[in-house]
Amino acid sequence: MKVPVAVDGRQLVLTNLDKVLYPEAAFTKAEVIDYYSRIAPVMLPHLRGRPLTVKRYPNGVGGQFFFEKNAPRHTPSWVRRVTLPVPGSTMDRASIDFAIIDDLPTLVYYANLAALEIHVPMWRVSAEGEALPPDILVFDLDPGPPATIVECCRVAALLRDALAADGHDSYPKTSGNKGMQLHVPWPDGERDTTAYAKALAQRLDAEHALVTSVMTKRLRPGKVFIDWSQNNPAKTTVAAYSLRANPRPTVSTPLSWDEVAECESPDQLVFTAPDVLARVAEVGDLFP
């Protein structure tokens, strides 16, 4: 069934709205589109100007998925696109025609493609489509079992204090999976985010038994891996308010530092799409 709709003056055709994309929660494609439409006022500011990578699940979270960076051929002409070089591309491409989600119609368009997960880099493009220096530094905190997000919260607090000592604010969010991320506004585009993040992660690794800055799996049980490498300009991180492809429609959710400090159980920091809509209605956007 095809349903034509107008979204902020743009014409779209929505399809397969009754298809269940999250079987455990009986959460349909219509509900995915509804979530992204309603969360758009707080989500769009974190997406604007950032080249897009999506994970599409045409048959739901239990089916096959694929990453998509190149805008599909059928992408409407009104969707903003930028062509950027991609040295070392695994697809052997010299450049990629990236889409950018700058507005509600584009967000709805991608939701209709079952692009459940939305990932973006820590940099934006200019109005002319040129890549700008990073404006965010990110730490991805990944717990090695039996560690959980509870231990991630402890490491996030260590990072927050170290960053504050260097004059940087930081903002936590869940990954929507088992870990979390810390975003650091980075106005000084001349300073290498990767080098700074690596040095800080290695310092905390040396100072705290709970922390590792090394990706090697055998060194990670019971520890929290501070992944500083996400600051490589070629990498992306799941966007704030993006759905994740789990049995339930969990969301990468901005947190308050009080919530981080009070976390005693992983269940405390699991938020689904309905949870996040209610949460934002109450507290607004906790991200800068």
Coordinates of C-alpha atoms in Angstrom, one line a residue, residues 96-244:
I96 CA 30.8 9.5 -2.5
D97 CA 27.6 11.5 -3.1
F98 CA 26.4 11.9 0.5
A99 CA 22.9 12.9 1.5
I100 CA 22.5 15.4 4.4
I101 CA 19.4 15.5 6.7
D102 CA 18.8 19.2 7.0
D103 CA 15.0 19.1 7.3
L104 CA 11.9 17.1 8.3
P105 CA 11.1 15.9 4.8
T106 CA 14.5 14.3 4.4
L107 CA 14.3 12.7 7.8
V108 CA 10.9 11.2 6.9
Y109 CA 12.2 10.1 3.5
Y110 CA 15.0 8.1 5.2
A111 CA 12.6 6.7 7.8
N112 CA 10.4 5.4 5.0
L113 CA 13.5 3.6 3.6
A114 CA 13.7 1.7 6.9
A115 CA 16.9 3.6 7.7
L116 CA 16.5 2.7 11.4
E117 CA 20.0 3.8 12.4
I118 CA 21.4 7.3 11.5
H119 CA 25.1 7.8 11.9
V120 CA 27.1 11.1 11.3
P121 CA 30.7 12.3 11.5
M122 CA 32.0 14.8 14.1
W123 CA 32.3 17.5 11.4
R124 CA 30.0 19.4 9.1
V125 CA 30.2 20.7 5.6
S126 CA 30.0 24.4 4.6
A127 CA 27.2 25.9 2.6
E128 CA 29.3 25.3 -0.5
G129 CA 29.7 21.6 0.4
E130 CA 33.3 21.7 1.7
A131 CA 34.3 19.6 4.7
L132 CA 35.0 21.7 7.8
P133 CA 37.2 20.9 10.8
P134 CA 35.7 18.8 13.5
D135 CA 33.3 20.7 15.8
I136 CA 32.8 17.7 18.2
L137 CA 35.2 15.4 19.9
V138 CA 33.7 12.0 20.9
F139 CA 34.6 9.2 23.2
D140 CA 32.8 5.9 22.7
L141 CA 32.7 3.8 25.9
D142 CA 32.4 0.1 25.3
P143 CA 32.0 -2.3 28.3
G144 CA 33.8 -5.6 28.2
P145 CA 31.6 -8.2 29.9
P146 CA 30.9 -8.6 32.8
A147 CA 31.2 -4.8 32.8
T148 CA 28.0 -2.9 31.7
I149 CA 26.9 0.6 31.2
V150 CA 27.1 1.0 35.0
E151 CA 30.9 0.8 34.7
C152 CA 30.7 3.1 31.6
C153 CA 29.1 5.7 33.8
R154 CA 32.0 5.6 36.2
V155 CA 34.5 6.0 33.3
A156 CA 32.4 8.8 31.8
A157 CA 32.7 10.7 35.1
L158 CA 36.5 10.3 35.0
L159 CA 36.5 11.6 31.5
R160 CA 34.2 14.5 32.4
D161 CA 36.6 15.6 35.2
A162 CA 39.7 15.3 33.1
L163 CA 38.0 17.3 30.3
A164 CA 36.8 20.0 32.7
A165 CA 40.4 20.4 34.0
D166 CA 41.4 21.2 30.4
G167 CA 38.5 23.6 30.0
H168 CA 36.1 21.4 28.1
D169 CA 32.4 20.7 28.7
S170 CA 31.1 17.2 28.0
Y171 CA 27.7 15.7 27.4
P172 CA 26.8 12.0 27.9
K173 CA 24.4 9.8 25.9
T174 CA 23.6 6.2 25.8
S175 CA 24.6 4.4 22.6
G176 CA 21.2 2.7 22.5
N177 CA 23.1 -0.6 22.8
K178 CA 25.2 -1.6 25.7
G179 CA 27.6 1.4 26.0
M180 CA 27.6 5.1 25.8
Q181 CA 29.3 8.1 24.3
L182 CA 30.6 11.4 25.5
H183 CA 30.4 14.4 23.2
V184 CA 32.7 17.4 23.7
P185 CA 32.0 20.6 21.8
W186 CA 35.2 21.5 20.0
P187 CA 35.4 25.1 18.7
D188 CA 39.1 25.0 18.1
G189 CA 39.2 23.4 14.7
E190 CA 43.0 23.8 14.5
R191 CA 43.6 21.2 17.3
D192 CA 43.8 17.6 16.3
T193 CA 40.9 15.9 18.0
T194 CA 42.3 12.4 17.5
A195 CA 45.6 13.1 19.1
Y196 CA 44.0 14.8 22.1
A197 CA 41.4 12.0 22.6
K198 CA 44.1 9.3 22.3
A199 CA 46.4 11.0 24.8
L200 CA 43.6 11.4 27.3
A201 CA 42.3 7.9 26.9
Q202 CA 45.9 6.5 27.4
R203 CA 46.3 8.7 30.5
L204 CA 43.2 7.3 32.1
D205 CA 44.2 3.8 31.1
A206 CA 47.5 4.3 33.0
E207 CA 45.7 5.7 36.1
H208 CA 42.6 3.5 36.5
A209 CA 42.3 -0.3 36.4
L210 CA 38.7 -0.1 35.1
V211 CA 39.9 1.6 31.9
T212 CA 41.6 0.3 28.7
S213 CA 42.5 2.4 25.7
V214 CA 43.5 -0.7 23.7
M215 CA 41.1 -2.3 21.2
T216 CA 42.5 -5.9 21.8
K217 CA 39.6 -8.1 22.9
R218 CA 41.6 -10.2 25.3
L219 CA 42.5 -7.1 27.4
R220 CA 39.0 -5.9 27.7
P221 CA 37.0 -8.3 30.0
G222 CA 35.6 -6.4 33.0
K223 CA 37.0 -3.1 31.7
V224 CA 35.6 -0.1 29.7
F225 CA 37.3 0.5 26.4
I226 CA 37.6 4.2 25.7
D227 CA 37.5 4.2 21.9
W228 CA 39.2 7.5 20.9
S229 CA 39.5 6.4 17.3
Q230 CA 36.0 7.5 16.5
N231 CA 37.5 11.0 16.0
N232 CA 39.0 9.9 12.7
P233 CA 37.3 12.1 10.1
A234 CA 36.4 9.0 8.0
K235 CA 34.4 7.5 10.9
T236 CA 30.9 8.1 12.1
T237 CA 29.0 7.8 15.4
V238 CA 25.3 7.0 16.0
A239 CA 23.4 10.3 16.1
A240 CA 21.6 11.5 19.2
Y241 CA 18.0 10.3 19.2
S242 CA 18.7 7.6 16.5
L243 CA 16.9 4.3 16.8
R244 CA 19.0 1.2 17.2

